[in-house]
Coordinates of C-alpha atoms and ligand atoms in Angstrom, one line a residue:
X7 CA -24.1 8.2 28.2
X8 CA -20.5 9.3 28.1
X9 CA -18.4 10.1 31.2
X10 CA -16.6 13.4 31.6
X11 CA -13.3 11.7 31.0
X12 CA -14.6 10.1 27.8
X13 CA -16.0 13.4 26.5
X14 CA -12.7 15.3 27.3
X15 CA -10.7 12.6 25.5
X16 CA -13.0 12.7 22.4
X17 CA -12.4 16.4 22.0
X18 CA -8.7 15.8 21.7
X19 CA -8.6 13.0 19.2
X20 CA -9.1 14.7 15.9
X21 CA -6.2 17.0 14.7
X22 CA -7.8 19.4 12.3
X23 CA -4.6 20.3 10.4
X24 CA -4.0 16.7 9.8
X25 CA -7.5 16.3 8.3
X26 CA -7.0 18.9 5.7
X27 CA -3.3 18.3 5.0
X28 CA -3.9 15.9 2.0
X29 CA -6.9 17.5 0.5
X30 CA -6.7 19.4 -2.8
X31 CA -8.4 22.8 -2.8
X32 CA -10.4 21.7 0.3
X33 CA -12.0 18.8 -1.6
X34 CA -11.9 15.0 -1.1
X35 CA -10.7 12.7 -3.7
X36 CA -14.1 11.0 -3.4
X37 CA -16.7 13.0 -5.3
X38 CA -20.1 11.2 -5.1
X39 CA -21.5 12.8 -8.2
X40 CA -18.5 12.0 -10.3
X41 CA -18.7 8.4 -9.3
X42 CA -22.3 8.1 -10.3
X43 CA -21.5 10.0 -13.5
X44 CA -18.8 7.4 -14.4
X45 CA -21.1 4.5 -13.6
X46 CA -23.8 5.9 -15.8
X47 CA -21.5 7.0 -18.6
X48 CA -19.9 3.6 -19.0
X49 CA -23.1 1.5 -19.4
X50 CA -23.3 -1.3 -22.0
X51 CA -19.6 -1.5 -22.6
X52 CA -18.5 -3.3 -25.8
X53 CA -16.9 -6.7 -25.2
X54 CA -13.8 -5.6 -27.2
X55 CA -13.4 -2.7 -24.7
X56 CA -13.7 -5.0 -21.8
X57 CA -11.1 -7.3 -23.2
X58 CA -8.7 -4.3 -23.6
X59 CA -9.3 -3.5 -19.9
X60 CA -8.6 -7.1 -18.9
X61 CA -5.3 -7.0 -20.8
X62 CA -4.3 -3.8 -18.9
X63 CA -5.1 -5.4 -15.6
X64 CA -3.0 -8.5 -16.6
X65 CA 0.0 -6.2 -17.1
X66 CA -0.5 -5.2 -13.4
X67 CA -1.6 -1.6 -14.0
X68 CA -4.1 0.2 -11.8
X69 CA -7.3 0.9 -13.7
X70 CA -8.8 4.3 -14.5
X71 CA -12.2 5.1 -12.9
X72 CA -13.9 4.8 -16.4
X73 CA -12.4 1.4 -16.8
X74 CA -13.6 0.1 -13.5
X75 CA -17.0 1.6 -14.1
X76 CA -17.1 -0.3 -17.4
X77 CA -16.4 -3.6 -15.7
X78 CA -19.0 -3.0 -13.1
X79 CA -21.6 -2.5 -16.0
X80 CA -21.0 -5.8 -17.7
X81 CA -24.2 -7.8 -18.1
X82 CA -23.3 -10.9 -20.2
X83 CA -22.5 -14.0 -18.2
X84 CA -19.8 -15.1 -20.7
X85 CA -18.0 -11.8 -20.3
X86 CA -18.2 -12.2 -16.5
X87 CA -16.6 -15.6 -16.9
X88 CA -13.7 -13.9 -18.7
X89 CA -13.5 -11.4 -15.9
X90 CA -13.3 -14.2 -13.3
X91 CA -10.7 -16.1 -15.3
X92 CA -8.5 -13.0 -15.7
X93 CA -8.8 -12.2 -11.9
X94 CA -7.5 -15.6 -11.1
X95 CA -4.6 -15.2 -13.6
X96 CA -3.6 -11.9 -12.0
X97 CA -3.5 -13.5 -8.5
X98 CA -1.4 -16.3 -9.9
X99 CA 1.0 -13.9 -11.7
X100 CA 1.5 -11.7 -8.6
X101 CA 1.2 -14.1 -5.7
X102 CA 1.5 -17.5 -7.4
X103 CA -0.4 -20.3 -5.5
X104 CA 0.3 -18.9 -2.0
X105 CA -2.3 -18.1 0.6
X106 CA -1.5 -16.4 3.9
X107 CA -3.5 -17.2 7.1
X108 CA -4.0 -15.1 10.2
X109 CA -6.4 -14.7 13.2
X110 CA -8.1 -11.7 14.7
X111 CA -7.5 -10.9 18.3
X112 CA -10.1 -8.6 19.8
X113 CA -8.5 -6.7 22.7
X114 CA -11.4 -4.6 23.9
X115 CA -15.0 -3.7 23.1
X116 CA -15.5 -0.4 24.8
X117 CA -16.4 2.3 22.3
X118 CA -17.4 5.9 22.3
X119 CA -18.9 5.7 18.8
X120 CA -22.4 4.6 17.8
X121 CA -22.1 3.0 14.4
X122 CA -25.6 1.7 13.6
X123 CA -24.4 -1.6 12.2
X124 CA -22.0 -2.6 15.0
X125 CA -22.7 -4.7 18.1
X126 CA -20.1 -2.7 20.0
X127 CA -21.8 0.7 19.5
X128 CA -21.9 2.6 22.8
X129 CA -25.8 2.6 23.1
X130 CA -25.9 -1.2 22.8
X131 CA -26.5 -2.2 26.4
X132 CA -26.7 -6.0 25.8
X133 CA -23.0 -6.2 25.2
X134 CA -20.7 -7.3 28.0
X135 CA -17.9 -4.8 27.9
X136 CA -14.3 -5.8 28.6
X137 CA -10.7 -4.7 28.0
X138 CA -8.1 -7.4 28.2
X139 CA -5.2 -6.9 30.6
X140 CA -1.7 -7.4 29.2
X141 CA -1.6 -10.7 31.2
X142 CA -4.7 -11.7 29.4
X143 CA -3.3 -10.7 26.0
X144 CA -0.4 -12.9 26.8
X145 CA -2.6 -15.8 27.5
X146 CA -4.6 -15.3 24.2
X147 CA -1.3 -15.2 22.3
X148 CA -0.1 -18.4 23.9
X149 CA -3.1 -20.2 22.5
X150 CA -2.8 -18.6 19.1
X151 CA 0.9 -19.0 18.6
X152 CA 1.7 -22.0 20.8
X153 CA -1.3 -24.3 20.2
X154 CA -3.0 -23.3 16.9
X155 CA 0.3 -22.2 15.2
X156 CA -0.6 -18.7 13.9
X157 CA 2.3 -16.4 13.0
X158 CA 0.2 -13.4 12.1
X159 CA -2.6 -11.6 14.0
X160 CA -4.8 -8.7 13.4
X161 CA -5.5 -7.0 16.7
X162 CA -8.8 -5.2 16.9
X163 CA -10.1 -2.5 19.2
X164 CA -13.1 -0.3 19.8
X165 CA -12.4 3.4 20.0
X166 CA -12.0 4.4 23.6
X167 CA -9.5 6.1 26.0
X168 CA -9.0 2.7 27.7
X169 CA -7.8 1.2 24.4
X170 CA -6.1 4.2 22.9
X171 CA -2.7 4.4 21.1
X172 CA -0.7 3.7 24.2
X173 CA -2.7 0.6 25.0
X174 CA -2.4 -0.5 21.4
X175 CA 1.4 -0.1 21.6
X176 CA 1.6 -2.1 24.8
X177 CA -0.5 -5.0 23.4
X178 CA 1.7 -5.2 20.3
X179 CA 4.8 -5.3 22.4
X180 CA 3.3 -8.0 24.7
X181 CA 2.3 -10.2 21.7
X182 CA 5.7 -10.1 20.1
X183 CA 7.3 -11.0 23.5
X184 CA 5.5 -14.3 23.7
X185 CA 7.4 -17.4 22.7
X186 CA 6.0 -20.9 23.3
X187 CA 7.6 -24.3 23.0
X188 CA 5.9 -26.6 20.6
X189 CA 6.4 -30.3 19.8
X190 CA 9.3 -29.7 17.5
X191 CA 10.2 -26.1 17.8
X192 CA 8.5 -23.0 19.1
X193 CA 5.6 -20.8 18.3
X194 CA 5.6 -17.0 18.0
X195 CA 3.6 -14.2 16.4
X196 CA 5.9 -12.6 13.8
X197 CA 3.6 -10.0 12.5
X198 CA 0.9 -7.9 14.3
X199 CA -1.4 -6.1 12.0
X200 CA -3.8 -3.5 13.5
X201 CA -7.4 -2.7 12.9
X202 CA -8.2 0.3 15.0
X203 CA -9.7 3.8 14.8
X204 CA -7.9 6.5 12.8
X205 CA -4.9 8.0 14.6
X206 CA -2.6 11.0 14.5
X207 CA 0.7 11.0 12.7
X208 CA 2.6 11.0 16.1
X209 CA 0.6 8.1 17.4
X210 CA 1.2 6.1 14.2
X211 CA 5.0 6.9 14.5
X212 CA 4.8 5.4 18.0
X213 CA 3.2 2.2 16.6
X214 CA 5.8 2.1 13.9
X215 CA 8.5 2.0 16.6
X216 CA 7.1 -1.2 18.2
X217 CA 6.8 -3.0 14.8
X218 CA 3.2 -2.6 13.7
X219 CA 2.5 -4.7 10.6
X220 CA -0.3 -3.4 8.4
X221 CA -2.5 -0.6 9.6
X222 CA -6.0 -1.5 8.5
X223 CA -9.0 0.9 8.6
X224 CA -12.2 0.4 6.6
X225 CA -14.0 3.5 5.3
X226 CA -17.2 1.4 5.8
X227 CA -19.0 3.5 3.1
X228 CA -17.5 6.0 0.7
X229 CA -20.9 7.6 0.2
X230 CA -20.9 10.9 2.2
X231 CA -24.6 11.1 3.0
X232 CA -24.8 7.4 4.1
X233 CA -21.7 7.8 6.1
X234 CA -23.1 10.7 8.0
X235 CA -26.3 8.8 8.7
X236 CA -24.7 5.6 10.0
X237 CA -22.1 7.4 12.2
X238 CA -24.2 9.8 14.2
X239 CA -23.3 13.4 15.0
X240 CA -21.4 13.9 18.2
X241 CA -19.2 10.8 17.7
X242 CA -15.6 10.8 16.5
X243 CA -16.4 8.5 13.7
X244 CA -18.9 11.1 12.3
X245 CA -15.9 12.9 10.8
X246 CA -15.6 11.3 7.3
X247 CA -12.3 13.0 6.4
X248 CA -10.5 12.1 9.6
X249 CA -11.1 8.5 8.6
X250 CA -10.6 8.9 4.8
X251 CA -7.1 10.3 5.2
X252 CA -5.8 8.1 8.0
X253 CA -3.8 5.9 5.6
X254 CA -2.2 9.0 4.2
X255 CA -1.1 9.9 7.7
X256 CA 0.2 6.4 8.3
X257 CA 2.3 6.5 5.2
X258 CA 3.6 9.9 6.3
X259 CA 4.4 8.4 9.7
X260 CA 6.5 5.7 8.0
X261 CA 4.0 2.8 8.4
X262 CA 4.5 1.4 5.0
X263 CA 1.7 -1.1 4.7
X264 CA -1.8 0.2 4.8
X265 CA -5.1 -1.6 4.2
X266 CA -8.4 -0.4 2.8
X267 CA -11.9 -1.9 3.1
X268 CA -15.6 -1.3 2.7
X269 CA -18.4 -2.8 4.8
X270 CA -20.6 -4.1 2.0
X271 CA -24.3 -3.8 2.8
X272 CA -24.4 -0.2 3.8
X273 CA -24.7 1.4 0.3
X274 CA -24.7 0.4 -3.4
X275 CA -21.8 -2.0 -4.0
X276 CA -20.8 -0.7 -7.4
X277 CA -20.4 2.8 -5.9
X278 CA -18.2 1.4 -3.1
X279 CA -15.9 -0.5 -5.5
X280 CA -15.4 2.8 -7.3
X281 CA -14.6 4.4 -3.9
X282 CA -11.9 1.8 -3.2
X283 CA -10.4 2.5 -6.6
X284 CA -10.3 6.3 -6.1
X285 CA -8.8 5.7 -2.6
X286 CA -6.0 3.4 -4.0
X287 CA -5.2 5.8 -6.8
X288 CA -4.9 8.8 -4.4
X289 CA -2.5 6.9 -2.2
X290 CA -0.5 6.0 -5.3
X291 CA -0.6 9.6 -6.5
X292 CA 0.5 11.2 -3.2
X293 CA 2.9 8.5 -1.9
X294 CA 3.7 6.1 -4.7
X295 CA 2.4 3.3 -2.5
X296 CA -1.0 1.7 -2.9
X297 CA -3.0 -0.5 -0.4
X298 CA -1.1 -3.5 0.8
X299 CA -4.5 -5.3 1.1
X300 CA -8.2 -4.6 0.4
X301 CA -11.0 -6.2 2.5
X302 CA -14.6 -6.6 1.5
X303 CA -16.5 -7.7 4.6
X304 CA -20.2 -8.2 4.3
X305 CA -22.6 -7.1 7.0
X306 CA -23.3 -9.9 9.5
X307 CA -25.9 -10.2 12.2
X308 CA -25.0 -8.7 15.6
X309 CA -26.7 -8.7 19.0
X310 CA -29.5 -6.2 19.3
X311 CA -28.7 -4.5 16.0
X312 CA -31.8 -4.1 13.9
X313 CA -30.2 -2.0 11.2
X314 CA -28.7 -5.1 9.7
X315 CA -32.1 -6.6 8.9
X316 CA -33.4 -3.2 7.6
X317 CA -30.7 -2.3 5.1
X318 CA -31.7 -2.4 1.5
X319 CA -28.2 -2.8 0.2
X320 CA -27.4 -6.4 1.2
X321 CA -25.0 -7.9 -1.3
X322 CA -26.0 -11.3 -2.8
X323 CA -23.5 -14.1 -3.2
X324 CA -23.5 -13.6 -6.9
X325 CA -22.7 -9.9 -6.7
X326 CA -20.2 -10.6 -3.9
X327 CA -18.1 -12.7 -6.3
X328 CA -18.4 -10.0 -9.0
X329 CA -17.2 -7.2 -6.7
X330 CA -14.2 -9.2 -5.6
X331 CA -13.2 -9.8 -9.2
X332 CA -13.6 -6.2 -10.1
X333 CA -11.4 -5.1 -7.1
X334 CA -8.8 -7.8 -8.1
X335 CA -8.7 -6.3 -11.6
X336 CA -8.8 -2.6 -10.6
X337 CA -5.9 -2.8 -8.1
X338 CA -4.1 -5.8 -9.5
X339 CA -1.0 -5.8 -7.2
X340 CA -3.0 -5.6 -3.9
X341 CA -3.5 -8.5 -1.4
X342 CA -7.2 -9.5 -1.0
X343 CA -8.6 -10.6 2.3
X344 CA -11.6 -12.9 2.7
X345 CA -12.7 -13.4 6.3
X346 CA -14.4 -16.0 8.4
X347 CA -17.5 -13.7 8.4
X348 CA -18.4 -15.8 5.3
X349 CA -19.8 -19.3 5.7
X350 CA -17.5 -22.2 4.7
X351 CA -19.2 -22.9 1.4
X352 CA -18.7 -19.3 0.2
X353 CA -15.1 -19.2 1.3
X354 CA -14.5 -22.5 -0.4
X355 CA -16.0 -21.3 -3.7
X356 CA -14.3 -17.9 -3.7
X357 CA -10.9 -19.3 -2.7
X358 CA -11.2 -22.0 -5.3
X359 CA -11.9 -19.2 -7.9
X360 CA -8.3 -18.1 -7.2
X361 CA -8.7 -14.4 -6.3
X362 CA -7.8 -14.4 -2.6
X363 CA -4.4 -14.0 -0.9
X364 CA -5.3 -14.0 2.8
X365 CA -7.8 -15.6 5.0
X366 CA -8.3 -16.1 8.7
X367 CA -8.9 -19.4 10.5
X368 CA -9.6 -20.8 14.0
X369 CA -11.3 -17.4 14.3
X370 CA -12.9 -16.4 17.6
X371 CA -14.0 -12.8 18.0
X372 CA -15.4 -12.8 21.6
X373 CA -13.2 -10.8 23.9
X374 CA -10.9 -13.4 25.7
X375 CA -12.5 -16.2 23.7
X376 CA -9.3 -18.1 22.8
X377 CA -8.0 -18.5 26.4
X378 CA -11.5 -19.0 27.8
X379 CA -11.7 -21.8 25.3
X380 CA -15.2 -20.9 24.1
X381 CA -16.6 -23.5 21.8
X382 CA -19.7 -21.7 20.8
X383 CA -20.2 -18.1 19.7
X384 CA -21.4 -15.7 22.4
X385 CA -23.0 -12.8 20.6
X386 CA -23.0 -10.6 23.8
X387 CA -19.2 -10.8 23.7
X388 CA -18.7 -10.1 20.1
X389 CA -19.1 -7.5 17.4
X390 CA -21.0 -9.7 15.0
X391 CA -21.6 -13.3 14.2
X392 CA -19.0 -15.2 12.1
X393 CA -19.9 -17.7 9.5
X394 CA -17.0 -20.1 9.4
X395 CA -15.4 -21.2 12.7
X396 CA -13.2 -24.0 11.2
X397 CA -9.8 -24.5 12.6
X398 CA -6.5 -23.5 11.0
X399 CA -5.6 -27.1 10.5
X400 CA -8.9 -27.8 8.6
X401 CA -8.6 -24.7 6.5
X402 CA -4.9 -25.4 5.6
X403 CA -5.8 -29.0 4.6
X404 CA -8.6 -27.8 2.4
X405 CA -6.3 -25.2 0.8
X406 CA -3.7 -27.9 0.2
X407 CA -6.3 -30.1 -1.4
X408 CA -7.1 -27.2 -3.8
X409 CA -3.4 -26.9 -4.6
X410 CA -2.6 -23.9 -2.5
X411 CA 0.4 -23.6 -0.3
X412 CA 0.0 -21.7 3.0
X413 CA 3.0 -19.5 3.6
X414 CA 4.0 -18.6 7.1
X415 CA 6.9 -16.5 5.9
X416 CA 7.1 -13.0 7.5
X417 CA 10.7 -12.3 6.4
X418 CA 9.7 -9.7 3.9
X419 CA 8.9 -7.2 6.6
X420 CA 12.2 -7.8 8.4
X421 CA 14.2 -7.4 5.2
X422 CA 12.6 -4.1 4.2
X423 CA 10.4 -5.6 1.5
X424 CA 7.5 -3.2 2.3
X425 CA 5.9 -0.1 0.8
X426 CA 7.4 1.0 -2.4
X427 CA 9.9 -1.9 -2.7
X428 CA 7.2 -4.6 -2.4
X429 CA 5.0 -2.6 -4.8
X430 CA 7.6 -2.9 -7.6
X431 CA 8.3 -6.6 -6.8
X432 CA 4.5 -7.3 -7.0
X433 CA 4.0 -5.3 -10.2
X434 CA 6.8 -7.1 -12.0
X435 CA 5.7 -10.5 -10.9
X436 CA 9.1 -11.1 -9.2
X437 CA 7.5 -11.6 -5.8
X438 CA 5.7 -14.7 -7.1
X439 CA 8.9 -16.7 -7.5
X440 CA 11.0 -15.0 -4.8
X441 CA 8.6 -16.0 -2.0
X442 CA 8.1 -19.6 -3.2
X443 CA 11.3 -20.7 -1.4
X444 CA 10.3 -19.3 1.9
X445 CA 6.8 -20.5 1.5
X446 CA 8.1 -24.1 1.2
X447 CA 10.4 -23.7 4.2
X448 CA 7.9 -22.1 6.5
X449 CA 5.1 -24.5 5.5
X450 CA 7.5 -27.4 6.3
X451 CA 8.0 -26.0 9.8
X452 CA 4.3 -25.5 10.4
X453 CA 3.5 -29.1 9.3
X454 CA 6.1 -30.5 11.7
X455 CA 5.1 -28.2 14.6
X456 CA 1.3 -28.1 14.4
X457 CA -0.4 -30.2 11.7
X458 CA -2.7 -33.2 12.2
X459 CA -1.6 -36.4 10.4
X460 CA -4.2 -35.8 7.6
X461 CA -3.1 -32.2 7.0
X462 CA 0.5 -33.2 7.0
X463 CA -0.2 -35.7 4.3
X464 CA -2.1 -33.2 2.2
X465 CA 0.5 -30.5 2.8
X466 CA 3.5 -32.7 1.9
X467 CA 1.9 -33.4 -1.5
X468 CA 1.9 -29.6 -2.2
X469 CA 5.4 -29.3 -1.0
X470 CA 6.6 -32.0 -3.4
X471 CA 5.0 -30.2 -6.3
X472 CA 6.5 -26.9 -5.3
X473 CA 10.0 -28.5 -5.0
X474 CA 9.6 -29.9 -8.5
X475 CA 8.6 -26.5 -9.9
X476 CA 11.4 -24.8 -8.1
X477 CA 13.9 -27.2 -9.5
X478 CA 13.0 -26.0 -12.9
X479 CA 12.9 -22.3 -12.1
X480 CA 15.8 -21.5 -9.9
X481 CA 19.6 -22.0 -10.3
X482 CA 21.2 -25.2 -9.2
X483 CA 23.0 -23.3 -6.4
X484 CA 19.8 -21.9 -5.0
X485 CA 18.1 -25.2 -5.3
X486 CA 20.9 -27.0 -3.4
X487 CA 20.7 -24.3 -0.7
X488 CA 16.9 -24.8 -0.4
X489 CA 17.4 -28.6 0.0
X490 CA 20.0 -28.0 2.7
X491 CA 17.7 -25.7 4.7
X492 CA 14.8 -28.0 4.1
X493 CA 16.8 -30.9 5.6
X494 CA 17.8 -28.8 8.6
X495 CA 14.2 -27.9 9.3
X496 CA 13.2 -31.6 9.1
X497 CA 15.9 -32.2 11.7
X498 CA 14.3 -29.8 14.1
X499 CA 16.1 -26.5 13.5
X500 CA 13.8 -23.4 13.3
Ligands
LIG9 N1 -13.5 0.4 16.0 C1 -12.5 0.5 15.0 C2 -13.1 1.1 13.8 O1 -14.4 1.2 13.7 O2 -12.4 1.5 12.9 C3 -12.0 -0.9 14.7 C4 -12.8 -1.6 13.7 S1 -14.1 -2.6 14.1 C5 -13.9 -3.4 15.6 C6 -13.7 -3.7 12.7 C7 -14.6 -3.6 11.5 O3 -15.7 -4.5 11.6 C8 -15.3 -2.3 11.2 O4 -14.4 -1.4 10.5 C9 -16.5 -2.7 10.3 O5 -16.2 -2.6 8.9 C10 -16.6 -4.2 10.7 N2 -18.0 -4.4 11.2 C11 -18.7 -3.7 12.1 N3 -19.9 -4.2 12.3 C12 -20.0 -5.3 11.5 C13 -21.0 -6.2 11.2 N4 -22.2 -6.2 11.8 N5 -20.8 -7.2 10.3 C14 -19.6 -7.3 9.7 N6 -18.6 -6.5 9.9 C15 -18.8 -5.4 10.8
LIG10 FE1 -17.0 1.3 17.7 FE2 -15.7 0.4 15.5 FE3 -18.0 -0.7 16.3 FE4 -18.0 1.7 15.3 S1 -17.4 -0.2 14.2 S2 -19.1 1.1 17.1 S3 -16.1 2.5 16.0 S4 -16.1 -0.7 17.4

């Protein structure tokens, strides 16, 4: 049951004029019938047509709906192998062998919504509700930045007046203010991304002022009828359009980096991939900027949440890999996030297949779990159960053994390489080389400040290889400058 205050607040959240602002002739850019039509029209595609589409993706162009539909309809295993190989080539071309790591920080689990699949839904009485104070946020940040060595967080909130836009602003400011001494330098969070409910343009402007990183909101499902069923009437989240256009509002508010996602397992996965493509295309059309990242979480078990066992749309491991590859090809410039929801063996396989740009590690999603030093998951404190609790050190070592360099660089955002500028650097493949230098320098810092001896050894091998590659690809002047900075970092400068 909702309090009077909660009800009054709920009535004020949605701004009707901002909902309709980006629609054309009162219609969404998602048309369920059109998506099904495309999927059925493009069945049994010729291999030659698929190869043409692969070529187009490789030139870093966003696909047309008919092209994505054709990829989704491929049956032959050999053709799928070509799709996977091309997806890996695209990642390499746009992002080289870099992977970026981050951790989620859950700030509160009060929620006025009632999403059937979520442990935090308001009718779920087994959940222990808590909102972190700013002092507690500080303590969580000290562990994340000072002990584990994270530079990037995604802060996560339920939708509730106690954790509304002002609270989100205060938590971002608090996180940026924490600076912790480490064995050789200092730890600090340099980028705070936000996963929170859809907001108004004014509220997003306020978050822009305190330095919000990416604004991430998942549509959950693009299928209108399923959306209405899973987000019951009388909740804010029931309003499909308020959510669908929140990235448009963010871009209008000047928040340059926006992130899309689908919760796979709610509806047909092929339909959802088409939805993501239409979404990216509409952002490109209206703002010239597509999604900074796309996420593809799969439904995980949650305390007292029977829907998860009942859904008939669970995505198999095999289809999971396919849908990731088709997203990679459809929106070739975008970052792709694989989370610790997945068990270690799946993460290993998917990361090794070369399609992923970001992943989380040392992940704890119980409220207050980092500073409480929880060693086991406590489902009553968390939204769902994670599959891979491995530490950042372990994940980085494994990445290094696969030949990936973990970049801790966050300079791009400070130098204005966001939004449209980053899009053009990504599309032309310039970002791939440009960021290699800073990846080497920031990885060196991290190895000296936080790595275990084994991880340091594995990491240094990767750095050596990177330095050799850079020597061949940059001018002598740039290379000398790199070596100078590298030496200064080794001597303890940060
Ligand atoms: N409350 C905000 C909202 O709904 O937009 C913030 C996001 S919620 C805390 C983060 C995301 O977790 C949701 O958008 C949803 O996709 C995902 N999620 C919810 N329940 C889940 C489950 N059982 N398994 C995996 N992911 C889940
Ligand atoms: Fe609340 Fe978000 Fe969970 Fe829905 S998914 S119940 S809005 S926390």
